[in-house]
Each structure stands twice: as C-alpha cells, then as structure tokens.
C-alpha cells in the first residue's frame, strides 16, 4: 500500500508543468507573431483570460507556466513572457506573443512577424 502511494506521488510530481524542460536556448531563427485584439477577454487553453496588455505567449509544445525570453534577432531586444496558451496554428510560425510583448521588441510596429530566438528560463 505504501509503495503504491509513493509511486502515485512520484507520477504526480513528474507531471508538473515545468518538469523535463531544460533551460537555455530552445530555438533560433524562428518566426513570432502576435495576437489580434479580437482575442482579448477570451479564455486561453490554460483557462486564464487573454489580455494583449500582459506579457504572455502561445506555443504548441512548451508547458503552461514556462517562462521564456524571446529575442528579436534584428535588434537584439528581448522580452520575458509566460506561456499560457496553445498556438500559433499558422504554418511557419513558432510562437504567438501578446501585443504588448511583441511591441516591446519590434522596431517596425507595422509588421506582424519577427525572426526571434526563444530561450527557456524556467
């Protein structure tokens, strides 16, 4: 019985959102875009309400709650965001940033995509 409880506890702790993800450079030279304003107030895949005024991101694989640094390769500006949604679902895009996060690292505010580097912090 005790062995069963310990095994179950080990499984639960291994399912934590940031377990198994190593820190450091995750991907280089990938495309980032940002959410349209129409998504404000709608639920994300993690269950929290989306806000384009927060520093968040959507990624297809990284666990919810993962903190990442996204760096614009054209100007070396970076921003730290938290993954709280799934996406992007557009071919060729690696990450969707909130508008606030995107604008912090963009030089040209009229473009909707950037080449970035993604670094996992925790």
PDB file of C-alpha atoms in Angstrom:
ATOM      1  CA  UNK A   1       0.000   0.000   0.000  1.00  0.00           C
ATOM      2  CA  UNK A   2       2.719   2.459   0.977  1.00  0.00           C
ATOM      3  CA  UNK A   3       4.642   1.583  -2.171  1.00  0.00           C
ATOM      4  CA  UNK A   4       1.538   2.356  -4.262  1.00  0.00           C
ATOM      5  CA  UNK A   5       1.122   5.739  -2.603  1.00  0.00           C
ATOM      6  CA  UNK A   6       4.793   6.594  -3.160  1.00  0.00           C
ATOM      7  CA  UNK A   7       4.594   5.539  -6.809  1.00  0.00           C
ATOM      8  CA  UNK A   8       1.479   7.655  -7.302  1.00  0.00           C
ATOM      9  CA  UNK A   9       3.182  10.666  -5.677  1.00  0.00           C
ATOM     10  CA  UNK A  10       6.184  10.235  -7.981  1.00  0.00           C
ATOM     11  CA  UNK A  11       3.903  10.246 -11.020  1.00  0.00           C
ATOM     12  CA  UNK A  12       2.140  13.396  -9.827  1.00  0.00           C
ATOM     13  CA  UNK A  13       5.359  15.308  -9.263  1.00  0.00           C
ATOM     14  CA  UNK A  14       6.725  14.255 -12.646  1.00  0.00           C
ATOM     15  CA  UNK A  15       3.637  15.778 -14.319  1.00  0.00           C
ATOM     16  CA  UNK A  16       4.458  19.264 -13.090  1.00  0.00           C
ATOM     17  CA  UNK A  17       4.257  21.830 -15.899  1.00  0.00           C
ATOM     18  CA  UNK A  18       7.945  22.745 -15.980  1.00  0.00           C
ATOM     19  CA  UNK A  19       9.479  19.308 -15.327  1.00  0.00           C
ATOM     20  CA  UNK A  20      11.505  17.817 -18.127  1.00  0.00           C
ATOM     21  CA  UNK A  21      12.153  21.121 -19.888  1.00  0.00           C
ATOM     22  CA  UNK A  22      15.774  22.181 -19.761  1.00  0.00           C
ATOM     23  CA  UNK A  23      16.726  25.822 -19.567  1.00  0.00           C
ATOM     24  CA  UNK A  24      18.747  27.592 -22.240  1.00  0.00           C
ATOM     25  CA  UNK A  25      18.334  28.231 -25.961  1.00  0.00           C
ATOM     26  CA  UNK A  26      15.256  26.388 -27.226  1.00  0.00           C
ATOM     27  CA  UNK A  27      15.121  27.541 -30.863  1.00  0.00           C
ATOM     28  CA  UNK A  28      16.873  30.124 -33.011  1.00  0.00           C
ATOM     29  CA  UNK A  29      15.753  31.959 -36.123  1.00  0.00           C
ATOM     30  CA  UNK A  30      12.028  31.173 -35.857  1.00  0.00           C
ATOM     31  CA  UNK A  31       9.001  33.317 -36.658  1.00  0.00           C
ATOM     32  CA  UNK A  32       6.978  35.093 -33.987  1.00  0.00           C
ATOM     33  CA  UNK A  33       3.666  36.876 -34.497  1.00  0.00           C
ATOM     34  CA  UNK A  34       1.149  38.489 -32.166  1.00  0.00           C
ATOM     35  CA  UNK A  35      -2.488  38.048 -31.199  1.00  0.00           C
ATOM     36  CA  UNK A  36      -5.214  40.127 -32.795  1.00  0.00           C
ATOM     37  CA  UNK A  37      -7.200  42.362 -30.444  1.00  0.00           C
ATOM     38  CA  UNK A  38     -10.337  40.259 -31.029  1.00  0.00           C
ATOM     39  CA  UNK A  39      -8.920  37.634 -28.630  1.00  0.00           C
ATOM     40  CA  UNK A  40      -8.901  39.983 -25.595  1.00  0.00           C
ATOM     41  CA  UNK A  41     -11.026  38.566 -22.792  1.00  0.00           C
ATOM     42  CA  UNK A  42     -11.361  35.109 -24.344  1.00  0.00           C
ATOM     43  CA  UNK A  43     -10.196  32.019 -22.491  1.00  0.00           C
ATOM     44  CA  UNK A  44      -6.773  30.638 -23.316  1.00  0.00           C
ATOM     45  CA  UNK A  45      -6.043  26.908 -23.458  1.00  0.00           C
ATOM     46  CA  UNK A  46      -4.758  27.156 -19.868  1.00  0.00           C
ATOM     47  CA  UNK A  47      -8.087  28.612 -18.743  1.00  0.00           C
ATOM     48  CA  UNK A  48      -6.971  32.178 -17.968  1.00  0.00           C
ATOM     49  CA  UNK A  49      -8.446  35.139 -19.827  1.00  0.00           C
ATOM     50  CA  UNK A  50      -6.226  36.501 -22.567  1.00  0.00           C
ATOM     51  CA  UNK A  51      -5.053  40.106 -22.429  1.00  0.00           C
ATOM     52  CA  UNK A  52      -2.953  41.813 -25.093  1.00  0.00           C
ATOM     53  CA  UNK A  53      -1.698  44.074 -22.264  1.00  0.00           C
ATOM     54  CA  UNK A  54       0.164  41.277 -20.447  1.00  0.00           C
ATOM     55  CA  UNK A  55       3.469  39.592 -21.243  1.00  0.00           C
ATOM     56  CA  UNK A  56       2.249  36.185 -22.380  1.00  0.00           C
ATOM     57  CA  UNK A  57       2.676  33.786 -25.286  1.00  0.00           C
ATOM     58  CA  UNK A  58       1.172  30.809 -27.063  1.00  0.00           C
ATOM     59  CA  UNK A  59       3.314  27.831 -28.002  1.00  0.00           C
ATOM     60  CA  UNK A  60       2.300  24.433 -29.351  1.00  0.00           C
ATOM     61  CA  UNK A  61       4.530  22.331 -27.078  1.00  0.00           C
ATOM     62  CA  UNK A  62       6.024  24.251 -24.140  1.00  0.00           C
ATOM     63  CA  UNK A  63       4.189  23.626 -20.860  1.00  0.00           C
ATOM     64  CA  UNK A  64       1.873  26.273 -19.434  1.00  0.00           C
ATOM     65  CA  UNK A  65       3.706  28.466 -16.942  1.00  0.00           C
ATOM     66  CA  UNK A  66       7.064  28.180 -18.722  1.00  0.00           C
ATOM     67  CA  UNK A  67       8.960  31.475 -18.595  1.00  0.00           C
ATOM     68  CA  UNK A  68      10.815  32.229 -21.810  1.00  0.00           C
ATOM     69  CA  UNK A  69      12.937  35.035 -23.171  1.00  0.00           C
ATOM     70  CA  UNK A  70      12.097  35.974 -26.757  1.00  0.00           C
ATOM     71  CA  UNK A  71      14.783  37.982 -28.546  1.00  0.00           C
ATOM     72  CA  UNK A  72      14.288  39.857 -31.806  1.00  0.00           C
ATOM     73  CA  UNK A  73      17.256  38.828 -33.947  1.00  0.00           C
ATOM     74  CA  UNK A  74      17.182  42.077 -35.955  1.00  0.00           C
ATOM     75  CA  UNK A  75      17.760  44.411 -32.988  1.00  0.00           C
ATOM     76  CA  UNK A  76      18.680  42.162 -30.021  1.00  0.00           C
ATOM     77  CA  UNK A  77      15.724  43.443 -27.948  1.00  0.00           C
ATOM     78  CA  UNK A  78      14.195  40.816 -25.686  1.00  0.00           C
ATOM     79  CA  UNK A  79      11.148  40.286 -23.510  1.00  0.00           C
ATOM     80  CA  UNK A  80      10.291  37.666 -20.888  1.00  0.00           C
ATOM     81  CA  UNK A  81       6.870  36.082 -21.293  1.00  0.00           C
ATOM     82  CA  UNK A  82       4.899  33.227 -19.760  1.00  0.00           C
ATOM     83  CA  UNK A  83       3.328  30.501 -21.908  1.00  0.00           C
ATOM     84  CA  UNK A  84      -0.395  30.337 -21.159  1.00  0.00           C
ATOM     85  CA  UNK A  85      -1.941  29.264 -24.472  1.00  0.00           C
ATOM     86  CA  UNK A  86      -1.556  26.880 -27.402  1.00  0.00           C
ATOM     87  CA  UNK A  87      -0.698  28.011 -30.903  1.00  0.00           C
ATOM     88  CA  UNK A  88       0.130  29.513 -33.273  1.00  0.00           C
ATOM     89  CA  UNK A  89      -1.750  27.443 -35.785  1.00  0.00           C
ATOM     90  CA  UNK A  90      -0.331  29.204 -38.844  1.00  0.00           C
ATOM     91  CA  UNK A  91       2.268  27.255 -40.781  1.00  0.00           C
ATOM     92  CA  UNK A  92       5.784  28.579 -40.310  1.00  0.00           C
ATOM     93  CA  UNK A  93       5.072  30.373 -37.017  1.00  0.00           C
ATOM     94  CA  UNK A  94       6.694  29.119 -33.820  1.00  0.00           C
ATOM     95  CA  UNK A  95       5.215  31.444 -31.185  1.00  0.00           C
ATOM     96  CA  UNK A  96       2.414  33.970 -30.762  1.00  0.00           C
ATOM     97  CA  UNK A  97       3.142  36.859 -28.413  1.00  0.00           C
ATOM     98  CA  UNK A  98       0.734  39.210 -26.740  1.00  0.00           C
ATOM     99  CA  UNK A  99       0.691  42.570 -28.497  1.00  0.00           C
ATOM    100  CA  UNK A 100       2.476  44.203 -25.538  1.00  0.00           C
ATOM    101  CA  UNK A 101       5.323  41.663 -25.679  1.00  0.00           C
ATOM    102  CA  UNK A 102       5.620  41.920 -29.466  1.00  0.00           C
ATOM    103  CA  UNK A 103       5.732  45.724 -29.456  1.00  0.00           C
ATOM    104  CA  UNK A 104       8.442  45.750 -26.770  1.00  0.00           C
ATOM    105  CA  UNK A 105      10.863  44.007 -29.116  1.00  0.00           C
ATOM    106  CA  UNK A 106       9.695  45.246 -32.542  1.00  0.00           C
ATOM    107  CA  UNK A 107      11.398  48.110 -34.379  1.00  0.00           C
ATOM    108  CA  UNK A 108       8.701  48.441 -37.012  1.00  0.00           C
ATOM    109  CA  UNK A 109       5.318  48.441 -35.280  1.00  0.00           C
ATOM    110  CA  UNK A 110       3.588  47.916 -38.653  1.00  0.00           C
ATOM    111  CA  UNK A 111       4.971  44.412 -39.234  1.00  0.00           C
ATOM    112  CA  UNK A 112       3.172  41.413 -37.773  1.00  0.00           C
ATOM    113  CA  UNK A 113       6.048  38.935 -37.672  1.00  0.00           C
ATOM    114  CA  UNK A 114       9.637  38.813 -36.441  1.00  0.00           C
ATOM    115  CA  UNK A 115      12.554  36.390 -36.562  1.00  0.00           C
ATOM    116  CA  UNK A 116      13.362  35.512 -32.960  1.00  0.00           C
ATOM    117  CA  UNK A 117      15.323  33.300 -30.634  1.00  0.00           C
ATOM    118  CA  UNK A 118      13.487  31.504 -27.815  1.00  0.00           C
ATOM    119  CA  UNK A 119      15.284  30.791 -24.554  1.00  0.00           C
ATOM    120  CA  UNK A 120      13.718  28.815 -21.711  1.00  0.00           C
ATOM    121  CA  UNK A 121      14.301  30.438 -18.325  1.00  0.00           C
ATOM    122  CA  UNK A 122      12.211  28.150 -16.081  1.00  0.00           C
TER     123      UNK A 122
END
